[in-house]
Amino acid sequence: MKIACVSDLHSPHYFDDFVKAIDNFREKPDLFLIAGDIIDRGRINEFDKFFNVIFGKIFCPIVACFGNNEYVNLRKELREKYKEIIFLDDESTFLEISGIKVGIVGSTGSLDKPTTWQKRNVPDIERIYEERVKLIDKLLAELKADFKILLIHYSPTYKTLKGEREFFYPNLGCEKYEKVLVERKPNLVVHGHAHNGTRKAWVDTVPVFNVAFPLSKEIVLINTEENLKAGITKFV
Ligand SMILES: [Fe+2]
Ligand SMILES: [Fe+2]
């Protein structure tokens, strides 16, 4: 299975580079995953530009989670407007791809340390983030599929944050998910948000990809046959 992934275009900021990247992308993926922050700071009209670029180019199922830049109050509109995209906001879905039952859990995720803005503006944000760890654990536990994917915006480990300033790790992800990954063993984890982090790492035998566009500067292609020999081959 070939899975193409992208996140953190922060359109308009990286939009032109994304257009070039998609032009150079010659693969025919079986699944296209979007790990959030396609638009910058709630600029909802930018999503149209993104959608127009992938329309006519990507013919496989498209599944997305929301980033912190897709503000909560815009999410309903995005879902209604772009029905071709399966948006997952603390939800799961199933797809049949080449005879394989693929289960995907999608979420914005959690931060160990909410941002100052979040603390001021989102009541009970710490509790929301704590509860979300439990919810994702539950969704993964209930996911009955041959191939299980966690699609999450914030990093569920600090391992893919290497390259960022260590002081900011708690603002970029939540380490509590590591236990969830070890316990529930999804076959693949895809996240974004860490623009200067590391592209891939392992949490136990679980492969974790950071697909933030400012980091990879390309559409990340994950070939499940080659890239996910968990526990046998470690990424270099
Ligand atoms: Fe971002
Ligand atoms: Fe983000």
mmCIF file of C-alpha atoms and ligand atoms in Angstrom:
data_model
loop_
_atom_site.group_PDB
_atom_site.id
_atom_site.type_symbol
_atom_site.label_atom_id
_atom_site.label_comp_id
_atom_site.label_asym_id
_atom_site.label_seq_id
_atom_site.Cartn_x
_atom_site.Cartn_y
_atom_site.Cartn_z
ATOM 1 C CA MET A 1 0.000 0.000 0.000
ATOM 2 C CA LYS A 2 1.285 3.454 -0.908
ATOM 3 C CA ILE A 3 0.259 6.233 1.456
ATOM 4 C CA ALA A 4 0.910 9.875 0.545
ATOM 5 C CA CYS A 5 0.946 12.376 3.407
ATOM 6 C CA VAL A 6 1.131 16.112 3.888
ATOM 7 C CA SER A 7 0.538 18.702 6.615
ATOM 8 C CA ASP A 8 1.412 22.223 7.718
ATOM 9 C CA LEU A 9 1.125 24.077 4.440
ATOM 10 C CA HIS A 10 -0.124 27.048 6.448
ATOM 11 C CA SER A 11 -1.578 28.332 3.224
ATOM 12 C CA PRO A 12 -0.756 30.821 1.832
ATOM 13 C CA HIS A 13 2.785 30.488 3.311
ATOM 14 C CA TYR A 14 3.916 27.203 1.723
ATOM 15 C CA PHE A 15 1.183 26.980 -0.891
ATOM 16 C CA ASP A 16 3.375 27.707 -3.948
ATOM 17 C CA ASP A 17 5.970 25.179 -2.795
ATOM 18 C CA PHE A 18 3.200 22.641 -2.313
ATOM 19 C CA VAL A 19 1.996 23.188 -5.896
ATOM 20 C CA LYS A 20 5.538 22.424 -7.104
ATOM 21 C CA ALA A 21 5.734 19.384 -4.844
ATOM 22 C CA ILE A 22 2.493 17.945 -6.120
ATOM 23 C CA ASP A 23 3.634 18.585 -9.714
ATOM 24 C CA ASN A 24 6.773 16.581 -8.996
ATOM 25 C CA PHE A 25 4.830 13.815 -7.295
ATOM 26 C CA ARG A 26 4.641 10.961 -9.784
ATOM 27 C CA GLU A 27 3.205 8.236 -7.558
ATOM 28 C CA LYS A 28 -0.323 6.895 -7.540
ATOM 29 C CA PRO A 29 -1.105 6.518 -3.847
ATOM 30 C CA ASP A 30 -3.774 4.200 -2.440
ATOM 31 C CA LEU A 31 -4.488 6.613 0.376
ATOM 32 C CA PHE A 32 -3.851 10.330 0.943
ATOM 33 C CA LEU A 33 -3.500 11.542 4.533
ATOM 34 C CA ILE A 34 -3.655 15.148 5.674
ATOM 35 C CA ALA A 35 -2.293 15.810 9.163
ATOM 36 C CA GLY A 36 -3.657 19.322 9.686
ATOM 37 C CA ASP A 37 -2.618 22.991 9.425
ATOM 38 C CA ILE A 38 -3.394 23.170 5.714
ATOM 39 C CA ILE A 39 -4.524 26.766 6.230
ATOM 40 C CA ASP A 40 -2.888 29.417 8.377
ATOM 41 C CA ARG A 41 -4.700 30.955 11.349
ATOM 42 C CA GLY A 42 -8.217 30.112 10.261
ATOM 43 C CA ARG A 43 -7.968 31.545 6.739
ATOM 44 C CA ILE A 44 -10.684 29.227 5.514
ATOM 45 C CA ASN A 45 -10.677 30.456 1.893
ATOM 46 C CA GLU A 46 -7.162 29.110 1.512
ATOM 47 C CA PHE A 47 -8.562 25.596 1.782
ATOM 48 C CA ASP A 48 -10.201 26.075 -1.621
ATOM 49 C CA LYS A 49 -6.804 26.631 -3.212
ATOM 50 C CA PHE A 50 -5.465 23.468 -1.621
ATOM 51 C CA PHE A 51 -8.479 21.447 -2.662
ATOM 52 C CA ASN A 52 -8.269 22.671 -6.265
ATOM 53 C CA VAL A 53 -4.654 21.531 -6.448
ATOM 54 C CA ILE A 54 -5.353 17.993 -5.282
ATOM 55 C CA PHE A 55 -8.596 17.700 -7.254
ATOM 56 C CA GLY A 56 -7.815 15.991 -10.538
ATOM 57 C CA LYS A 57 -4.488 14.754 -9.213
ATOM 58 C CA ILE A 58 -5.362 12.560 -6.238
ATOM 59 C CA PHE A 59 -7.861 9.815 -7.023
ATOM 60 C CA CYS A 60 -7.628 7.722 -3.875
ATOM 61 C CA PRO A 61 -9.504 8.175 -0.578
ATOM 62 C CA ILE A 62 -8.451 11.324 1.300
ATOM 63 C CA VAL A 63 -8.542 11.326 5.092
ATOM 64 C CA ALA A 64 -7.700 14.351 7.262
ATOM 65 C CA CYS A 65 -7.413 15.449 10.855
ATOM 66 C CA PHE A 66 -7.594 19.115 11.835
ATOM 67 C CA GLY A 67 -4.601 21.156 12.955
ATOM 68 C CA ASN A 68 -4.682 23.952 15.514
ATOM 69 C CA ASN A 69 -4.823 26.394 12.581
ATOM 70 C CA GLU A 70 -8.120 24.897 11.433
ATOM 71 C CA TYR A 71 -9.952 26.616 14.265
ATOM 72 C CA VAL A 72 -12.656 24.608 16.007
ATOM 73 C CA ASN A 73 -15.398 26.990 14.860
ATOM 74 C CA LEU A 74 -14.479 26.396 11.177
ATOM 75 C CA ARG A 75 -14.488 22.630 11.223
ATOM 76 C CA LYS A 76 -18.191 22.126 10.545
ATOM 77 C CA GLU A 77 -17.963 24.337 7.462
ATOM 78 C CA LEU A 78 -14.886 22.498 6.184
ATOM 79 C CA ARG A 79 -16.634 19.140 6.591
ATOM 80 C CA GLU A 80 -19.734 20.380 4.741
ATOM 81 C CA LYS A 81 -17.829 22.016 1.939
ATOM 82 C CA TYR A 82 -15.281 19.300 1.188
ATOM 83 C CA LYS A 83 -17.303 16.127 1.300
ATOM 84 C CA GLU A 84 -14.678 14.260 -0.746
ATOM 85 C CA ILE A 85 -12.400 14.454 2.305
ATOM 86 C CA ILE A 86 -13.088 12.251 5.312
ATOM 87 C CA PHE A 87 -12.363 14.526 8.265
ATOM 88 C CA LEU A 88 -11.703 12.762 11.561
ATOM 89 C CA ASP A 89 -11.966 14.807 14.748
ATOM 90 C CA ASP A 90 -11.610 12.324 17.606
ATOM 91 C CA GLU A 91 -13.259 9.715 15.385
ATOM 92 C CA SER A 92 -12.369 6.633 13.394
ATOM 93 C CA THR A 93 -13.180 5.315 9.934
ATOM 94 C CA PHE A 94 -12.628 2.188 7.885
ATOM 95 C CA LEU A 95 -11.595 1.813 4.258
ATOM 96 C CA GLU A 96 -11.104 -1.197 2.045
ATOM 97 C CA ILE A 97 -7.850 -0.805 0.126
ATOM 98 C CA SER A 98 -6.690 -3.613 -2.194
ATOM 99 C CA GLY A 99 -8.548 -6.160 -0.103
ATOM 100 C CA ILE A 100 -7.064 -4.849 3.144
ATOM 101 C CA LYS A 101 -9.313 -3.453 5.843
ATOM 102 C CA VAL A 102 -7.668 -0.190 6.897
ATOM 103 C CA GLY A 103 -8.807 1.496 10.115
ATOM 104 C CA ILE A 104 -7.896 5.115 10.824
ATOM 105 C CA VAL A 105 -8.243 7.106 14.037
ATOM 106 C CA GLY A 106 -7.933 10.869 13.538
ATOM 107 C CA SER A 107 -7.505 13.682 16.035
ATOM 108 C CA THR A 108 -5.855 17.041 16.610
ATOM 109 C CA GLY A 109 -4.141 15.387 19.593
ATOM 110 C CA SER A 110 -2.860 16.936 22.809
ATOM 111 C CA LEU A 111 -0.087 19.116 24.141
ATOM 112 C CA ASP A 112 1.757 18.469 27.387
ATOM 113 C CA LYS A 113 1.776 22.221 27.846
ATOM 114 C CA PRO A 114 -1.070 24.193 26.240
ATOM 115 C CA THR A 115 -0.085 27.463 24.576
ATOM 116 C CA THR A 116 -0.684 30.737 26.425
ATOM 117 C CA TRP A 117 -3.505 31.516 23.989
ATOM 118 C CA GLN A 118 -5.149 28.157 24.650
ATOM 119 C CA LYS A 119 -4.861 28.616 28.424
ATOM 120 C CA ARG A 120 -6.522 32.014 28.186
ATOM 121 C CA ASN A 121 -9.210 31.124 25.659
ATOM 122 C CA VAL A 122 -10.099 27.461 26.011
ATOM 123 C CA PRO A 123 -11.634 26.655 29.375
ATOM 124 C CA ASP A 124 -10.319 23.441 30.881
ATOM 125 C CA ILE A 125 -7.817 22.859 28.085
ATOM 126 C CA GLU A 126 -5.528 20.693 30.275
ATOM 127 C CA ARG A 127 -8.414 18.393 31.099
ATOM 128 C CA ILE A 128 -9.502 18.269 27.426
ATOM 129 C CA TYR A 129 -6.000 17.155 26.439
ATOM 130 C CA GLU A 130 -5.889 14.529 29.204
ATOM 131 C CA GLU A 131 -9.298 13.171 28.242
ATOM 132 C CA ARG A 132 -8.277 13.025 24.609
ATOM 133 C CA VAL A 133 -5.361 10.705 25.399
ATOM 134 C CA LYS A 134 -7.864 8.297 26.973
ATOM 135 C CA LEU A 135 -10.271 8.663 24.062
ATOM 136 C CA ILE A 136 -7.611 7.921 21.442
ATOM 137 C CA ASP A 137 -6.543 4.913 23.477
ATOM 138 C CA LYS A 138 -10.137 3.681 23.467
ATOM 139 C CA LEU A 139 -10.645 4.329 19.742
ATOM 140 C CA LEU A 140 -7.457 2.442 18.891
ATOM 141 C CA ALA A 141 -8.416 -0.417 21.187
ATOM 142 C CA GLU A 142 -11.782 -0.715 19.433
ATOM 143 C CA LEU A 143 -10.357 -0.412 15.931
ATOM 144 C CA LYS A 144 -10.789 -3.806 14.327
ATOM 145 C CA ALA A 145 -8.766 -3.683 11.127
ATOM 146 C CA ASP A 146 -5.917 -5.424 9.302
ATOM 147 C CA PHE A 147 -3.937 -2.179 9.158
ATOM 148 C CA LYS A 148 -4.362 0.496 11.831
ATOM 149 C CA ILE A 149 -3.358 4.130 11.423
ATOM 150 C CA LEU A 150 -3.299 6.973 13.913
ATOM 151 C CA LEU A 151 -3.531 10.338 12.121
ATOM 152 C CA ILE A 152 -2.855 13.112 14.631
ATOM 153 C CA HIS A 153 -1.767 16.740 14.303
ATOM 154 C CA TYR A 154 0.304 17.271 17.460
ATOM 155 C CA SER A 155 3.183 14.880 17.962
ATOM 156 C CA PRO A 156 2.353 11.824 20.096
ATOM 157 C CA THR A 157 6.007 11.461 21.114
ATOM 158 C CA TYR A 158 9.075 13.655 21.636
ATOM 159 C CA LYS A 159 11.146 11.374 19.411
ATOM 160 C CA THR A 160 10.125 13.107 16.188
ATOM 161 C CA LEU A 161 10.711 16.519 17.791
ATOM 162 C CA LYS A 162 14.488 16.211 17.668
ATOM 163 C CA GLY A 163 15.609 19.308 15.774
ATOM 164 C CA GLU A 164 13.173 21.573 17.602
ATOM 165 C CA ARG A 165 14.325 23.494 20.696
ATOM 166 C CA GLU A 166 13.948 21.094 23.620
ATOM 167 C CA PHE A 167 12.354 23.797 25.724
ATOM 168 C CA PHE A 168 9.385 23.794 23.333
ATOM 169 C CA TYR A 169 8.784 20.023 23.168
ATOM 170 C CA PRO A 170 5.803 20.247 25.590
ATOM 171 C CA ASN A 171 4.246 22.882 23.280
ATOM 172 C CA LEU A 172 4.610 20.607 20.264
ATOM 173 C CA GLY A 173 3.345 17.269 21.460
ATOM 174 C CA CYS A 174 2.285 14.991 24.251
ATOM 175 C CA GLU A 175 4.446 12.150 25.494
ATOM 176 C CA LYS A 176 1.526 10.442 27.204
ATOM 177 C CA TYR A 177 0.545 8.975 23.842
ATOM 178 C CA GLU A 178 3.717 6.864 23.789
ATOM 179 C CA LYS A 179 2.146 4.466 26.278
ATOM 180 C CA VAL A 180 -0.960 4.301 24.071
ATOM 181 C CA LEU A 181 1.156 3.457 21.018
ATOM 182 C CA VAL A 182 3.082 0.768 22.872
ATOM 183 C CA GLU A 183 -0.135 -0.751 24.170
ATOM 184 C CA ARG A 184 -2.340 -0.507 21.064
ATOM 185 C CA LYS A 185 0.368 -0.982 18.437
ATOM 186 C CA PRO A 186 -1.044 0.870 15.424
ATOM 187 C CA ASN A 187 0.787 -0.114 12.231
ATOM 188 C CA LEU A 188 1.479 3.509 11.384
ATOM 189 C CA VAL A 189 1.348 6.925 13.045
ATOM 190 C CA VAL A 190 1.339 10.130 10.989
ATOM 191 C CA HIS A 191 1.558 13.579 12.573
ATOM 192 C CA GLY A 192 2.481 17.173 11.733
ATOM 193 C CA HIS A 193 2.931 20.441 13.673
ATOM 194 C CA ALA A 194 6.700 20.068 14.323
ATOM 195 C CA HIS A 195 8.114 22.126 11.470
ATOM 196 C CA ASN A 196 11.741 21.600 12.536
ATOM 197 C CA GLY A 197 11.535 18.121 13.977
ATOM 198 C CA THR A 198 12.607 14.719 12.675
ATOM 199 C CA ARG A 199 10.864 12.971 9.787
ATOM 200 C CA LYS A 200 10.571 9.538 11.330
ATOM 201 C CA ALA A 201 11.195 7.657 14.522
ATOM 202 C CA TRP A 202 10.071 4.523 16.330
ATOM 203 C CA VAL A 203 8.129 4.250 19.530
ATOM 204 C CA ASP A 204 8.837 0.675 20.464
ATOM 205 C CA THR A 205 7.831 -1.160 17.255
ATOM 206 C CA VAL A 206 5.484 1.598 16.075
ATOM 207 C CA PRO A 207 6.722 3.764 13.175
ATOM 208 C CA VAL A 208 5.946 7.455 13.593
ATOM 209 C CA PHE A 209 6.209 9.891 10.679
ATOM 210 C CA ASN A 210 6.304 13.671 11.033
ATOM 211 C CA VAL A 211 5.006 14.853 7.644
ATOM 212 C CA ALA A 212 5.161 18.618 8.254
ATOM 213 C CA PHE A 213 5.773 20.175 4.838
ATOM 214 C CA PRO A 214 8.257 22.837 6.055
ATOM 215 C CA LEU A 215 10.451 19.933 7.205
ATOM 216 C CA SER A 216 10.185 17.478 4.298
ATOM 217 C CA LYS A 217 9.440 20.008 1.528
ATOM 218 C CA GLU A 218 7.756 17.180 -0.370
ATOM 219 C CA ILE A 219 4.740 14.931 -0.319
ATOM 220 C CA VAL A 220 5.818 12.144 2.006
ATOM 221 C CA LEU A 221 5.279 8.724 0.481
ATOM 222 C CA ILE A 222 5.059 5.769 2.814
ATOM 223 C CA ASN A 223 5.282 2.404 1.141
ATOM 224 C CA THR A 224 3.971 -0.029 3.731
ATOM 225 C CA GLU A 225 5.928 -2.914 2.208
ATOM 226 C CA GLU A 226 9.246 -1.106 2.447
ATOM 227 C CA ASN A 227 9.006 1.439 5.239
ATOM 228 C CA LEU A 228 7.188 -0.337 8.009
ATOM 229 C CA LYS A 229 9.135 -3.437 8.853
ATOM 230 C CA ALA A 230 8.647 -2.578 12.503
ATOM 231 C CA GLY A 231 11.067 -4.096 14.931
ATOM 232 C CA ILE A 232 13.212 -5.493 12.119
ATOM 233 C CA THR A 233 14.497 -2.494 10.223
ATOM 234 C CA LYS A 234 15.086 0.791 11.969
ATOM 235 C CA PHE A 235 14.959 4.002 9.967
ATOM 236 C CA VAL A 236 18.365 5.528 9.416
HETATM 237 FE FE FE B 1 1.967 23.965 11.733
HETATM 238 FE FE FE B 2 0.040 23.087 14.193
#
